[in-house]
CSV table of C-alpha atoms in Angstrom, one decimal:
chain,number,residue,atom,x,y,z
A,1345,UNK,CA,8.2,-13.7,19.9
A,1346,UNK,CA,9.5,-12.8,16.6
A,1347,UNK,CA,8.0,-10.8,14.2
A,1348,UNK,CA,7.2,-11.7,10.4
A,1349,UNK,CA,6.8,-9.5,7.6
A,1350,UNK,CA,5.8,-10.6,4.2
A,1351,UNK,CA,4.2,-8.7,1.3
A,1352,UNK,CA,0.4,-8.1,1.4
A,1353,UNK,CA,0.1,-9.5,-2.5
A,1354,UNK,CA,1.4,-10.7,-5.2
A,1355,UNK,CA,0.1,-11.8,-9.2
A,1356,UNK,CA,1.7,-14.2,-11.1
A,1357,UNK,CA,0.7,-16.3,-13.8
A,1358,UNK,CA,-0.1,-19.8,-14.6
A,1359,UNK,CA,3.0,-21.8,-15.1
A,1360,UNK,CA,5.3,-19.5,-13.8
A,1361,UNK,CA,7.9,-19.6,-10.4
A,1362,UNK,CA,6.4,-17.5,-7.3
A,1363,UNK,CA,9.0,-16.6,-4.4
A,1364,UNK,CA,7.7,-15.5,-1.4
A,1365,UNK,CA,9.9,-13.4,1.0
A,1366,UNK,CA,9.2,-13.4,4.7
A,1367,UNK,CA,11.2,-11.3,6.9
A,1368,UNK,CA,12.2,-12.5,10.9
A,1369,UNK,CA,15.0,-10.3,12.2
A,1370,UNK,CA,14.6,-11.3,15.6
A,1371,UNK,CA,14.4,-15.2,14.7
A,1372,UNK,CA,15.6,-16.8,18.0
A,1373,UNK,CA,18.3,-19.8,18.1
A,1374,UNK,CA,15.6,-22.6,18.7
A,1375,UNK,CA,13.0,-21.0,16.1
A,1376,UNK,CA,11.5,-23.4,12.7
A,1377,UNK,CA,10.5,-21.3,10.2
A,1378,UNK,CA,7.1,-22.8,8.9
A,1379,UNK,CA,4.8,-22.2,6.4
A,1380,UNK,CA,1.0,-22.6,5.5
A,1381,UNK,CA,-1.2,-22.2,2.8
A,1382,UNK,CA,-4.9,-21.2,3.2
A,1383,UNK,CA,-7.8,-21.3,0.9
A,1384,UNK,CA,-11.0,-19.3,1.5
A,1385,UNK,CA,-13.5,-21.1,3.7
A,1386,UNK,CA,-10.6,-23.3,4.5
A,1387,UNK,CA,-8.4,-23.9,7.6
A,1388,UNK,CA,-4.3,-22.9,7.1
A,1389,UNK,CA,-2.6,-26.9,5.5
A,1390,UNK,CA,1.0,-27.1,6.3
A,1391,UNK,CA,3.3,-26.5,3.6
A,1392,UNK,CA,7.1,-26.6,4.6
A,1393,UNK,CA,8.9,-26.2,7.3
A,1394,UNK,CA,13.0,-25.9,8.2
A,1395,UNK,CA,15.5,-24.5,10.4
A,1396,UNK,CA,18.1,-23.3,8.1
A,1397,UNK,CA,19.4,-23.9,4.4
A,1398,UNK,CA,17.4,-25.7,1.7
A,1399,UNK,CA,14.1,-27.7,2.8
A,1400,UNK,CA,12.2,-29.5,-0.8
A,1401,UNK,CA,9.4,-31.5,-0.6
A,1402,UNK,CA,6.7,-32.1,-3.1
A,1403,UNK,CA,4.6,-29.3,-3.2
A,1404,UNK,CA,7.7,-26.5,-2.6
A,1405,UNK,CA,11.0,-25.4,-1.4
A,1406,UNK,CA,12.4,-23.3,1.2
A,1407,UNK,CA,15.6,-21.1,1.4
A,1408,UNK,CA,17.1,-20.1,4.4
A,1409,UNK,CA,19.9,-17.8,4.0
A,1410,UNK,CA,23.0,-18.3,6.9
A,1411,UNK,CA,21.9,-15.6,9.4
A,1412,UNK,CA,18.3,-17.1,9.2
A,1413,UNK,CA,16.7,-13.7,9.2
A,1414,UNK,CA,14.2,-14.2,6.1
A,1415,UNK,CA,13.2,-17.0,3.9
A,1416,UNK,CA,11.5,-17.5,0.9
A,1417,UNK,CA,9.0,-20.0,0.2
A,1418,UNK,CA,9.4,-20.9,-3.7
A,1419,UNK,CA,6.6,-22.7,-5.2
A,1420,UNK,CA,7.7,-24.2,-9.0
A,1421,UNK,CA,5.1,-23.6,-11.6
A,1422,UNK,CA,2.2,-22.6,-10.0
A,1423,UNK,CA,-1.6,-23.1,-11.6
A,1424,UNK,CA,-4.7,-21.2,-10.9
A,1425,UNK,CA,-5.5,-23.3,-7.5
A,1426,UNK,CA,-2.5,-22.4,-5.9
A,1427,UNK,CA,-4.2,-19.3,-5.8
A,1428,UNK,CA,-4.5,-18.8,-2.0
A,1429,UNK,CA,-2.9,-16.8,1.2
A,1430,UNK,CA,0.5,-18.3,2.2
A,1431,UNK,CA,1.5,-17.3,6.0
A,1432,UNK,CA,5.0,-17.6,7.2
A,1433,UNK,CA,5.6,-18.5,10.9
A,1434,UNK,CA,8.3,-18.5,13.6
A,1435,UNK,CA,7.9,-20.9,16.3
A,1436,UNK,CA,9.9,-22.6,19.0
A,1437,UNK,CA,9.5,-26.6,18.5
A,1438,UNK,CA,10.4,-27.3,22.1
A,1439,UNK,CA,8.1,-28.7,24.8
A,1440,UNK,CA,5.7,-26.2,25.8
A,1441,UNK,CA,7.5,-23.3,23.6
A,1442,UNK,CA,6.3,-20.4,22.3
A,1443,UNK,CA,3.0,-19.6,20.6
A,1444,UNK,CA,2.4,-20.1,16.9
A,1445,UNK,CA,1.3,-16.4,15.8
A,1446,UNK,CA,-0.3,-15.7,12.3
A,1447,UNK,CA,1.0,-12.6,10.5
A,1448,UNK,CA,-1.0,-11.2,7.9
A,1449,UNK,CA,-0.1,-13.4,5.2
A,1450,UNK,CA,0.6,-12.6,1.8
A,1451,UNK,CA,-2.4,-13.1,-1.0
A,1452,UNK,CA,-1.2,-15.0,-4.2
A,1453,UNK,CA,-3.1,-14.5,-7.0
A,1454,UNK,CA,-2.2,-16.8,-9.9
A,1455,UNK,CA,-3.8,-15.8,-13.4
A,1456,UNK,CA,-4.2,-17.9,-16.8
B,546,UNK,CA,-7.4,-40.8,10.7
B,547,UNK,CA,-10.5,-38.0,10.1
B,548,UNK,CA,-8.5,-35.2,10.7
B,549,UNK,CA,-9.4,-32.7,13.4
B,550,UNK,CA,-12.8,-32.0,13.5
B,551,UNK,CA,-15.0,-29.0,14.4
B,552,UNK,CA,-18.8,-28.8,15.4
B,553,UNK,CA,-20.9,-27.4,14.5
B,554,UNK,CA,-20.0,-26.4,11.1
B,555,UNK,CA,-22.2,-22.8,11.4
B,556,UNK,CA,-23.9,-21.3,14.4
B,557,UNK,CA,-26.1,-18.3,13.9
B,558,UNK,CA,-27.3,-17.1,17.5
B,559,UNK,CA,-28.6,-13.7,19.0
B,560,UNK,CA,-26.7,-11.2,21.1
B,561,UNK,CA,-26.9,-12.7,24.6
B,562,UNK,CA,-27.0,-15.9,24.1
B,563,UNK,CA,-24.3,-18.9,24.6
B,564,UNK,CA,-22.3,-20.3,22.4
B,565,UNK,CA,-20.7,-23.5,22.4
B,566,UNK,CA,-18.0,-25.0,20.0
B,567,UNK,CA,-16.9,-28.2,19.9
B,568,UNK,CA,-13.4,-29.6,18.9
B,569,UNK,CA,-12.2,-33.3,18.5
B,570,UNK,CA,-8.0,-33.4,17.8
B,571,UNK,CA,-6.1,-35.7,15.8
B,572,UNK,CA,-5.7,-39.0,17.6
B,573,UNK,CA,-2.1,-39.1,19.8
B,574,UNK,CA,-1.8,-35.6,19.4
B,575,UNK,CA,-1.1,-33.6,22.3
B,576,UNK,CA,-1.3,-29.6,21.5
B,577,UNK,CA,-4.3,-28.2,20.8
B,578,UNK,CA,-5.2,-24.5,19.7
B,579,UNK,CA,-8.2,-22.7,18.8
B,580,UNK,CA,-7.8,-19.6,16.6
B,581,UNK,CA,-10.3,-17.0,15.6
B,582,UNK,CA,-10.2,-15.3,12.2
B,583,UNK,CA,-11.7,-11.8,11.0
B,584,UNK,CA,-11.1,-9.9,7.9
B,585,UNK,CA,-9.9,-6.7,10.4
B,586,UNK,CA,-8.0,-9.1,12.6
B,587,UNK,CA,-7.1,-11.7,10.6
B,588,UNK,CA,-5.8,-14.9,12.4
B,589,UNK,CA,-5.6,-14.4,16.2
B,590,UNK,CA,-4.3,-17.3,18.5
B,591,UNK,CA,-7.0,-17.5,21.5
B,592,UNK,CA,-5.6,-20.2,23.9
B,593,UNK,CA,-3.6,-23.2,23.1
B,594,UNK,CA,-3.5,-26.8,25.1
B,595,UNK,CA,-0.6,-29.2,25.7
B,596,UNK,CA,-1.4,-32.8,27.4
B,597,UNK,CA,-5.2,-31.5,28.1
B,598,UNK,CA,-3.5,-28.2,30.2
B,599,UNK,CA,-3.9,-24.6,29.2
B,600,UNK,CA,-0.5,-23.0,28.3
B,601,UNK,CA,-1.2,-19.6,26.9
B,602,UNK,CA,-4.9,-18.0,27.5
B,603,UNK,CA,-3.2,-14.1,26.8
B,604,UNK,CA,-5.3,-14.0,23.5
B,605,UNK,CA,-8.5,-15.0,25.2
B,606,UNK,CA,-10.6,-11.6,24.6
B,607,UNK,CA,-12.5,-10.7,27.7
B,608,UNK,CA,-13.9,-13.2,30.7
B,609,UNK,CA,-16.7,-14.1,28.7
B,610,UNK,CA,-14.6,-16.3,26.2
B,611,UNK,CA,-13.6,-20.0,28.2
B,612,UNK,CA,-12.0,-23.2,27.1
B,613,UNK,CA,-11.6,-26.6,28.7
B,614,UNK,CA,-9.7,-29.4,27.6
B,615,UNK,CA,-11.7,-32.7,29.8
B,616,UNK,CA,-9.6,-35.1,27.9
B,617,UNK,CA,-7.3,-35.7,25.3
B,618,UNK,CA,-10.2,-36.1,22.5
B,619,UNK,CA,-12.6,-33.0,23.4
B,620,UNK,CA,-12.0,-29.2,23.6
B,621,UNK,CA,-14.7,-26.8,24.0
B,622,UNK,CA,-14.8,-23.3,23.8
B,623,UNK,CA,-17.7,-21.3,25.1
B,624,UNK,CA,-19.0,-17.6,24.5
B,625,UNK,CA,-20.7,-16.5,27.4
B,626,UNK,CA,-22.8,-14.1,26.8
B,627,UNK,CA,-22.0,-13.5,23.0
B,628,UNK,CA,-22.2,-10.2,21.4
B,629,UNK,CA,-22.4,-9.1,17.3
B,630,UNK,CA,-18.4,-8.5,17.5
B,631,UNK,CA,-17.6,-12.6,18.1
B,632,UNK,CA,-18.8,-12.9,14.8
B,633,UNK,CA,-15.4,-14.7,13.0
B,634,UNK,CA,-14.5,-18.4,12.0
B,635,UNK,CA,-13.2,-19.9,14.5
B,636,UNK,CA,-10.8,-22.8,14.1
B,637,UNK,CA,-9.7,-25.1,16.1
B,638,UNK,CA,-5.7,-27.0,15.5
B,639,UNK,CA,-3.9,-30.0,16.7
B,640,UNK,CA,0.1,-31.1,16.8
B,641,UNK,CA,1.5,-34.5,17.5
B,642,UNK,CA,3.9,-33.8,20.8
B,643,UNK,CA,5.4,-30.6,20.9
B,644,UNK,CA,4.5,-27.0,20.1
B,645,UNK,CA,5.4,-25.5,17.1
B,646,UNK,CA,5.3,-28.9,15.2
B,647,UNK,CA,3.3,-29.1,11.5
B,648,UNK,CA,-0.5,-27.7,12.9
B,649,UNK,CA,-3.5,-29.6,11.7
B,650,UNK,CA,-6.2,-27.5,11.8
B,651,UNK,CA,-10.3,-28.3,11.3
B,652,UNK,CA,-12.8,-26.5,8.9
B,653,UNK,CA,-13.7,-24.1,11.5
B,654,UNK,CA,-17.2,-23.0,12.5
B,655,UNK,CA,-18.3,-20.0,11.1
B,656,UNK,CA,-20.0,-17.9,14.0
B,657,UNK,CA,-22.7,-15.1,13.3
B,658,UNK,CA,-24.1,-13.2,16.0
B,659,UNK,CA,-27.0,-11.2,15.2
């Protein structure tokens, strides 16, 4: 299974860009790269998820560089309720593939 | 659709006893996984269902954890006996056809064992 590594924390401010950097070195050919975003008391929501490249939707965006061995989840202006632990997971999508596994996520905190 | 939801919402029991929680997946979904989160541990993936069939029990802790899946609508996971260290929020998550598609999970039931 591969491995993810992402920072432990990060601050940032209200209105500001936050990057997120997750490393996978041993990201297989049929791994997604997906994210989640969890508030306390709250189950992990689905952010993004892609395969390679540039994925946008509504609430973010995620690069994937060629060699799909990190990514970075960018989220654009962030407020104080984005405040919240965002985990970055590799997974096979195929029938009966592997295991989601949580890393240890990385703790945003977003201040005014 | 509700969403995927968890019963009961808290559960305080002594050491000992058993412990049942109670899942209901998404409609037409077909995976199904029950996590367990701690502050030491974080979030640890127990055992996880595809078409009502256990996949991958390797995260299961010790014999007295067990999981059925009867039917595509109902998962249960039981604590048999229970002891002070199974105290976590345990969720329970749903995917529509294949692992490793977008998880939906419930609001977990927070356990306390005393």
């Amino acid at each position: 299974l591969a491995k993810t590594t992402q920072p432990i924390s990060m601050d940032s401010y209200e209105g500001q860009e936050v990057n997120i950097t997750c490393s996978h070195n041993n990201i297989a050919t049929n791994d997604y790269i997906t994210w989640y975003q969890q508030f306390p008391s709250q189950g992990p929501r689905f952010i993004i998820q892609g395969y390679k490249t540039k994925v946008t939707n509504e609430v973010a965006s995620l690069f994937i560089p060629a060699d799909r061995k990190s990514s970075t989840l960018s989220l654009p202006r962030v407020s104080l309720s984005d405040t919240a632990v965002y985990y970055c997971l590799v997974g096979d999508r195929g029938n009966q593939g592997g295991k989601l596994i949580f890393g240890q996520g990385t703790e945003l905190s977003v201040k005014p | 659709d509700a969403g995927v939801i968890q019963s009961p919402r808290h559960e305080v029991t002594e050491m000992g006893q058993e412990v049942t929680l109670r899942c209901k997946p998404i409609s037409g979904h077909n995976s199904l996984f029950w996590y367990r989160q701690t502050m030491m541990r974080g979030l640890e993936l127990l055992i996880y269902f595809n078409n009502n069939v256990p996949i991958d029990d390797s995260g299961m802790p010790e014999d007295r954890f067990s999981a059925k899946m009867p039917n595509a609508s109902f998962s249960t996971l039981k604590i048999q006996p229970s002891e002070p260290r199974d105290s976590a929020v345990y969720f329970c998550a749903s995917s529509k056809d294949r692992v490793g598609e977008k998880l939906f999970f419930g609001s977990g039931t927070q356990l306390s064992v005393l």
